[in-house]
Amino acid sequence: MSLWEYANPVKFLGLSARLQPYLWAAAGLCVTVGLVWGFFWTPDDFRQGSTVKIIYLHVPAALMAINAWFMMLVTSLIWLVRRHHVSALAAKAAAPVGITMTLIALVTGAIWGQPMWGTWWAWDPRLTSFLILFLFYLGYIALWEAIDDPDTAADLTSVLCLVGSVFAVLSRYAVNFWNQGLHQGTSVPVATGGRTVADVFWYPLLISMVGFGLLFLALVLYRTGTEIRLRRSRALLARSRGDA
Amino acid sequence: MIALLRRDLMLAFRAGGGFGLGLAFFLIVTVLVPFSVGPQSDLLSTIAPGVLWLGALLACLLSLDRLLALDFEDGTLDLLATAPLPLEAALSIKALSHWLTTGLPLVIAAPVLGVMLNLAPAGFIWVIASLALGTPALSVIGTFGAALTVGIKRGGLLMSLLVLPLYVPTLIFGAEAARRGAIGLDGTTPLILLAGITLGTIALMPFASAAVLRMTLR
Amino acid sequence: MALCIQGVAVARGGVPVLSGVSFTVAPGTALILRGPNGAGKTTLLRTIAGLQPPLSGRIDGAEETIAYAGHADGLKAMLSVTENLTFWAQVFGQSDIDAALAAYQLDPLADRLAGTLSAGQKRRLGLARLMVTGRPIWVLDEPTVSLDAQAVAMFAQAVTAHLAAGGMALIATHIDLGLNAETFDITPYRAQPEQRSGASDEAFL
């Protein structure tokens, strides 16, 4: 029993159909609990007041915006190396979810930034990096849309994803070099293990982040299923035309 | 390889080859800037390095469209792919000829336009150095974008969408070096980082471009 | 060394079009490919030329030995006949273009820009390109399009000379070239839908 067996579209669809109800339920529960707890049962921050509560939307969205690209990078690599169609289609399915998360992070950031920094937009490294990430998503999706042959499209977008990742990292450092910003340090430093957020804020935030992760997973499974069925109907159409 | 370079240069210089188009575009963009922001010389002097860099970048982008598309249409790319010359080398040569016909003239023209934009005297050397170091990266990255979109009808706009985000690090370091130089600071650090990006892209991007082109020709 | 095709299957746009194609072209011989429009001749030739991978099967003897001529000639309108030919000769590491010019009677046109040639003259230039590659296997896709009877004769003569020198040719064409060559009809090799051929959309069925 190997993990690669789920690269078979039929097996993948079966597993995904069994998992999806639980995923949707868990995602809904976590997001609701995280957001409601965060918005209504946490104290106001002594400096930032109630505006801090947008963190429960902003941070998880930003987290998933980056993770979605990372997932696309991994699935693109799997497609290029092992040529599993499901992998390429999962990358395709993740892109619109990722760009939406990026957009949510940017918009909530602007809404948060207005009362805090007195401006909707600043050319702060973090904001700028997310804007660049948004552009990369845009190019990736546009390239998928522009190519007729699905395998060529998968190949080209995969290479774009790899090259884009390198340049996204380069851009991140370039932007840091270019402008030291206003943005507070990360709320969830993975590397150091320390936290800059107090426990009362942390637990709802954690639940919300888990919820967004599950939501992302459910959305990607759902969209990948749609893409697989689309390909199947195209293949059937092509075959019936070939027979005629 | 020399033959390919000579042919590409010959084509660029003959009628309809598009040599000078990028240069003219660079000139016009730079001339339009004072019209749009006003003729105050101190303002122009502040933004001059950035304007020169942005103008050079857009001029490079403008001519990328023809880099591979013409060869794709008349079947040259199919034949080159079956030739003994590795596709990676062919694409490096293509990028080189793009730089010789577009990037190098921009570097040479930049000081003249710098005078028109009231660039600070200390900045000239930095603008020239950063453009000379940075424009090869623009050509090489652009070749990748051209290879990605060569099979797509009316892929020009899409190519801009794909290539411009890839230009971000080059633009940031290049313009930063020029900007620091122009206000009398030392721009060595961004210049070194820019050189790093240029060398890295020259070394690695042809492989990505060739891989992508093989997928397109298939 | 002979060109040896064994059990090759090819796909066009993700749909398998041919499968189980096997033939051998020995030195000094030519093979004429026949088949109705859309049968997959171009796809097969592109696969043999190495421009796309086969779905399955083996292609032996095609490494760095093939000169491919497709529907487009790879000519630049703003270069002269000599310059176009010299360029391709140099790419393939050759230098002599006189024989090619003479074989297709291009000498009087040598200094004309390729853009000013007629369709048939361009085609002759495209075919002359094969002679400057120095490669033993010519893979030709409809080489006689827009050629008149006289030019077809020139082409047949060039192929005959190439074969006599130990070369090989694989030609997809509908007209009779008057060559002493075997004919290979690809119609029976049309891919059957129920065959598991490994085409791109196979997994989705």
Short mmCIF file of N, CA, C and O in Angstrom, two decimals, chain B residues 44-122:
data_model
loop_
_atom_site.label_atom_id
_atom_site.label_comp_id
_atom_site.label_asym_id
_atom_site.label_seq_id
_atom_site.Cartn_x
_atom_site.Cartn_y
_atom_site.Cartn_z
N LEU B 44 12.87 66.02 -10.58
CA LEU B 44 13.38 65.15 -11.64
C LEU B 44 14.68 64.48 -11.22
O LEU B 44 14.89 63.29 -11.47
N SER B 45 15.51 65.27 -10.58
CA SER B 45 16.80 64.74 -10.17
C SER B 45 16.63 63.61 -9.15
O SER B 45 17.39 62.64 -9.13
N THR B 46 15.59 63.73 -8.27
CA THR B 46 15.34 62.67 -7.29
C THR B 46 14.90 61.38 -7.97
O THR B 46 15.34 60.29 -7.61
N ILE B 47 14.00 61.52 -8.95
CA ILE B 47 13.43 60.30 -9.52
C ILE B 47 14.22 59.79 -10.72
O ILE B 47 13.91 58.71 -11.23
N ALA B 48 15.23 60.53 -11.16
CA ALA B 48 15.93 60.15 -12.40
C ALA B 48 16.44 58.70 -12.41
O ALA B 48 16.18 57.99 -13.39
N PRO B 49 17.14 58.21 -11.35
CA PRO B 49 17.64 56.83 -11.43
C PRO B 49 16.52 55.82 -11.62
O PRO B 49 16.62 54.91 -12.44
N GLY B 50 15.43 56.04 -10.87
CA GLY B 50 14.30 55.11 -10.97
C GLY B 50 13.66 55.15 -12.33
O GLY B 50 13.32 54.11 -12.91
N VAL B 51 13.50 56.36 -12.89
CA VAL B 51 12.88 56.49 -14.20
C VAL B 51 13.73 55.81 -15.27
O VAL B 51 13.21 55.08 -16.13
N LEU B 52 15.04 56.02 -15.17
CA LEU B 52 15.93 55.39 -16.17
C LEU B 52 15.83 53.88 -16.07
O LEU B 52 15.77 53.18 -17.09
N TRP B 53 15.79 53.36 -14.86
CA TRP B 53 15.71 51.91 -14.70
C TRP B 53 14.39 51.35 -15.21
O TRP B 53 14.34 50.35 -15.92
N LEU B 54 13.30 52.04 -14.85
CA LEU B 54 11.99 51.57 -15.28
C LEU B 54 11.87 51.64 -16.80
O LEU B 54 11.35 50.72 -17.45
N GLY B 55 12.38 52.73 -17.37
CA GLY B 55 12.34 52.88 -18.82
C GLY B 55 13.12 51.78 -19.51
O GLY B 55 12.64 51.17 -20.47
N ALA B 56 14.31 51.47 -18.99
CA ALA B 56 15.14 50.41 -19.58
C ALA B 56 14.43 49.07 -19.48
O ALA B 56 14.40 48.28 -20.43
N LEU B 57 13.78 48.83 -18.33
CA LEU B 57 13.08 47.56 -18.13
C LEU B 57 11.92 47.40 -19.12
O LEU B 57 11.75 46.35 -19.75
N LEU B 58 11.16 48.48 -19.29
CA LEU B 58 10.02 48.40 -20.21
C LEU B 58 10.50 48.25 -21.65
O LEU B 58 9.89 47.53 -22.45
N ALA B 59 11.60 48.93 -21.98
CA ALA B 59 12.12 48.82 -23.34
C ALA B 59 12.58 47.40 -23.63
O ALA B 59 12.37 46.88 -24.73
N CYS B 60 13.18 46.76 -22.63
CA CYS B 60 13.58 45.35 -22.78
C CYS B 60 12.36 44.48 -23.02
O CYS B 60 12.34 43.63 -23.90
N LEU B 61 11.34 44.71 -22.23
CA LEU B 61 10.12 43.91 -22.31
C LEU B 61 9.49 44.02 -23.69
O LEU B 61 8.99 43.04 -24.26
N LEU B 62 9.52 45.23 -24.21
CA LEU B 62 8.86 45.52 -25.49
C LEU B 62 9.40 44.63 -26.61
O LEU B 62 8.65 44.16 -27.46
N SER B 63 10.73 44.40 -26.60
CA SER B 63 11.30 43.68 -27.73
C SER B 63 11.37 42.18 -27.51
O SER B 63 11.79 41.44 -28.39
N LEU B 64 10.95 41.71 -26.32
CA LEU B 64 11.01 40.27 -26.05
C LEU B 64 10.04 39.48 -26.94
O LEU B 64 10.28 38.33 -27.28
N ASP B 65 8.93 40.14 -27.26
CA ASP B 65 7.90 39.53 -28.08
C ASP B 65 8.44 38.87 -29.34
O ASP B 65 8.06 37.78 -29.70
N ARG B 66 9.38 39.57 -30.00
CA ARG B 66 9.89 39.09 -31.29
C ARG B 66 11.01 38.09 -31.12
O ARG B 66 11.42 37.47 -32.08
N LEU B 67 11.49 37.95 -29.89
CA LEU B 67 12.72 37.17 -29.66
C LEU B 67 12.59 35.74 -30.18
O LEU B 67 13.46 35.23 -30.87
N LEU B 68 11.49 35.07 -29.84
CA LEU B 68 11.31 33.69 -30.27
C LEU B 68 10.10 33.52 -31.19
O LEU B 68 10.04 32.56 -31.96
N ALA B 69 9.14 34.43 -31.10
CA ALA B 69 7.88 34.24 -31.82
C ALA B 69 8.11 34.10 -33.33
O ALA B 69 7.52 33.24 -33.98
N LEU B 70 8.98 34.95 -33.90
CA LEU B 70 9.22 34.90 -35.34
C LEU B 70 9.85 33.57 -35.74
O LEU B 70 9.46 32.95 -36.73
N ASP B 71 10.81 33.12 -34.95
CA ASP B 71 11.47 31.85 -35.24
C ASP B 71 10.52 30.68 -35.07
O ASP B 71 10.65 29.64 -35.71
N PHE B 72 9.55 30.83 -34.16
CA PHE B 72 8.55 29.78 -33.96
C PHE B 72 7.65 29.68 -35.18
O PHE B 72 7.38 28.60 -35.69
N GLU B 73 7.21 30.85 -35.67
CA GLU B 73 6.27 30.85 -36.79
C GLU B 73 6.87 30.26 -38.06
O GLU B 73 6.21 29.51 -38.78
N ASP B 74 8.12 30.59 -38.37
CA ASP B 74 8.67 30.11 -39.64
C ASP B 74 9.38 28.77 -39.49
O ASP B 74 10.05 28.32 -40.41
N GLY B 75 9.23 28.11 -38.34
CA GLY B 75 9.75 26.75 -38.21
C GLY B 75 11.21 26.67 -37.82
O GLY B 75 11.74 25.58 -37.67
N THR B 76 11.88 27.82 -37.64
CA THR B 76 13.30 27.77 -37.30
C THR B 76 13.54 27.04 -35.98
O THR B 76 14.52 26.31 -35.84
N LEU B 77 12.62 27.25 -35.01
CA LEU B 77 12.83 26.62 -33.70
C LEU B 77 12.78 25.11 -33.79
O LEU B 77 13.57 24.42 -33.17
N ASP B 78 11.84 24.58 -34.60
CA ASP B 78 11.77 23.12 -34.81
C ASP B 78 13.11 22.62 -35.33
O ASP B 78 13.63 21.59 -34.87
N LEU B 79 13.65 23.34 -36.31
CA LEU B 79 14.89 22.89 -36.93
C LEU B 79 16.07 23.04 -35.99
O LEU B 79 16.95 22.20 -35.93
N LEU B 80 16.06 24.13 -35.20
CA LEU B 80 17.14 24.32 -34.23
C LEU B 80 17.11 23.22 -33.17
O LEU B 80 18.15 22.77 -32.70
N ALA B 81 15.88 22.80 -32.80
CA ALA B 81 15.76 21.76 -31.76
C ALA B 81 16.33 20.43 -32.24
O ALA B 81 16.74 19.62 -31.43
N THR B 82 16.36 20.21 -33.57
CA THR B 82 16.93 18.96 -34.07
C THR B 82 18.39 19.13 -34.47
O THR B 82 19.02 18.18 -34.91
N ALA B 83 18.93 20.34 -34.33
CA ALA B 83 20.31 20.60 -34.73
C ALA B 83 21.28 20.12 -33.64
O ALA B 83 20.86 19.87 -32.51
N PRO B 84 22.55 19.98 -33.97
CA PRO B 84 23.52 19.51 -32.96
C PRO B 84 23.73 20.50 -31.82
O PRO B 84 24.22 20.12 -30.76
N LEU B 85 23.37 21.75 -32.05
CA LEU B 85 23.53 22.76 -31.01
C LEU B 85 22.52 22.52 -29.89
O LEU B 85 21.33 22.41 -30.16
N PRO B 86 22.96 22.41 -28.62
CA PRO B 86 21.97 22.24 -27.55
C PRO B 86 21.03 23.44 -27.49
O PRO B 86 21.46 24.58 -27.71
N LEU B 87 19.79 23.17 -27.19
CA LEU B 87 18.80 24.25 -27.13
C LEU B 87 19.16 25.28 -26.07
O LEU B 87 18.89 26.47 -26.22
N GLU B 88 19.79 24.80 -24.98
CA GLU B 88 20.22 25.72 -23.92
C GLU B 88 21.19 26.76 -24.48
O GLU B 88 21.07 27.95 -24.20
N ALA B 89 22.14 26.28 -25.30
CA ALA B 89 23.12 27.20 -25.88
C ALA B 89 22.44 28.15 -26.86
O ALA B 89 22.71 29.35 -26.88
N ALA B 90 21.53 27.59 -27.68
CA ALA B 90 20.84 28.42 -28.66
C ALA B 90 20.09 29.55 -27.95
O ALA B 90 20.12 30.70 -28.39
N LEU B 91 19.45 29.22 -26.82
CA LEU B 91 18.67 30.24 -26.11
C LEU B 91 19.58 31.24 -25.41
O LEU B 91 19.25 32.42 -25.31
N SER B 92 20.74 30.78 -24.94
CA SER B 92 21.69 31.73 -24.36
C SER B 92 22.14 32.72 -25.42
O SER B 92 22.25 33.93 -25.16
N ILE B 93 22.38 32.21 -26.63
CA ILE B 93 22.80 33.09 -27.73
C ILE B 93 21.68 34.07 -28.08
O ILE B 93 21.92 35.26 -28.33
N LYS B 94 20.45 33.56 -28.07
CA LYS B 94 19.30 34.43 -28.35
C LYS B 94 19.25 35.57 -27.33
O LYS B 94 19.01 36.73 -27.67
N ALA B 95 19.46 35.19 -26.04
CA ALA B 95 19.43 36.21 -24.99
C ALA B 95 20.57 37.20 -25.18
O ALA B 95 20.39 38.41 -25.02
N LEU B 96 21.74 36.68 -25.57
CA LEU B 96 22.89 37.56 -25.80
C LEU B 96 22.60 38.54 -26.93
O LEU B 96 22.88 39.73 -26.82
N SER B 97 22.02 38.03 -28.01
CA SER B 97 21.76 38.94 -29.13
C SER B 97 20.67 39.94 -28.75
O SER B 97 20.71 41.10 -29.18
N HIS B 98 19.73 39.52 -27.90
CA HIS B 98 18.73 40.48 -27.41
C HIS B 98 19.40 41.57 -26.59
O HIS B 98 19.08 42.75 -26.72
N TRP B 99 20.37 41.16 -25.77
CA TRP B 99 21.05 42.16 -24.94
C TRP B 99 21.88 43.10 -25.81
O TRP B 99 21.90 44.31 -25.61
N LEU B 100 22.58 42.54 -26.81
CA LEU B 100 23.43 43.38 -27.67
C LEU B 100 22.59 44.37 -28.46
O LEU B 100 23.03 45.49 -28.73
N THR B 101 21.37 43.98 -28.86
CA THR B 101 20.57 44.88 -29.69
C THR B 101 19.65 45.76 -28.86
O THR B 101 19.17 46.77 -29.36
N THR B 102 19.38 45.39 -27.61
CA THR B 102 18.46 46.19 -26.80
C THR B 102 19.13 46.72 -25.54
O THR B 102 19.13 47.92 -25.29
N GLY B 103 19.71 45.82 -24.74
CA GLY B 103 20.26 46.23 -23.45
C GLY B 103 21.45 47.17 -23.58
O GLY B 103 21.49 48.22 -22.94
N LEU B 104 22.39 46.80 -24.43
CA LEU B 104 23.61 47.60 -24.56
C LEU B 104 23.33 49.02 -25.06
O LEU B 104 23.84 49.98 -24.48
N PRO B 105 22.51 49.20 -26.11
CA PRO B 105 22.18 50.57 -26.51
C PRO B 105 21.52 51.37 -25.39
O PRO B 105 21.77 52.58 -25.25
N LEU B 106 20.72 50.70 -24.56
CA LEU B 106 20.08 51.41 -23.45
C LEU B 106 21.13 51.91 -22.47
O LEU B 106 21.06 53.04 -21.98
N VAL B 107 22.11 51.05 -22.18
CA VAL B 107 23.18 51.45 -21.25
C VAL B 107 23.90 52.67 -21.79
O VAL B 107 24.19 53.61 -21.06
N ILE B 108 24.16 52.66 -23.11
CA ILE B 108 24.90 53.76 -23.72
C ILE B 108 24.05 55.03 -23.76
O ILE B 108 24.55 56.14 -23.57
N ALA B 109 22.73 54.87 -23.95
CA ALA B 109 21.87 56.04 -24.07
C ALA B 109 21.52 56.63 -22.71
O ALA B 109 21.15 57.81 -22.61
N ALA B 110 21.63 55.81 -21.65
CA ALA B 110 21.16 56.26 -20.34
C ALA B 110 21.81 57.58 -19.87
O ALA B 110 21.10 58.44 -19.35
N PRO B 111 23.14 57.76 -20.03
CA PRO B 111 23.72 59.02 -19.55
C PRO B 111 23.12 60.25 -20.25
O PRO B 111 22.87 61.28 -19.59
N VAL B 112 22.85 60.13 -21.54
CA VAL B 112 22.28 61.26 -22.27
C VAL B 112 20.92 61.62 -21.69
O VAL B 112 20.59 62.79 -21.42
N LEU B 113 20.10 60.57 -21.47
CA LEU B 113 18.79 60.82 -20.90
C LEU B 113 18.90 61.29 -19.45
O LEU B 113 18.06 62.03 -18.97
N GLY B 114 19.98 60.83 -18.77
CA GLY B 114 20.22 61.28 -17.41
C GLY B 114 20.41 62.79 -17.36
O GLY B 114 19.91 63.45 -16.44
N VAL B 115 21.08 63.34 -18.35
CA VAL B 115 21.26 64.80 -18.40
C VAL B 115 19.91 65.48 -18.52
O VAL B 115 19.61 66.46 -17.82
N MET B 116 19.05 64.93 -19.37
CA MET B 116 17.73 65.54 -19.55
C MET B 116 16.89 65.48 -18.28
O MET B 116 16.02 66.30 -18.05
N LEU B 117 17.13 64.45 -17.46
CA LEU B 117 16.36 64.30 -16.23
C LEU B 117 17.07 64.94 -15.04
O LEU B 117 16.67 64.77 -13.90
N ASN B 118 18.16 65.69 -15.34
CA ASN B 118 18.87 66.41 -14.29
C ASN B 118 19.44 65.46 -13.22
O ASN B 118 19.39 65.74 -12.03
N LEU B 119 19.94 64.33 -13.67
CA LEU B 119 20.57 63.36 -12.77
C LEU B 119 21.80 63.99 -12.13
O LEU B 119 22.57 64.68 -12.79
N ALA B 120 21.95 63.73 -10.79
CA ALA B 120 23.10 64.29 -10.08
C ALA B 120 24.40 63.77 -10.68
O ALA B 120 24.47 62.59 -11.05
N PRO B 121 25.43 64.61 -10.78
CA PRO B 121 26.68 64.19 -11.45
C PRO B 121 27.26 62.92 -10.87
O PRO B 121 27.77 62.07 -11.60
N ALA B 122 27.14 62.74 -9.53
CA ALA B 122 27.71 61.55 -8.90
C ALA B 122 26.98 60.29 -9.34
O ALA B 122 27.50 59.18 -9.23
#
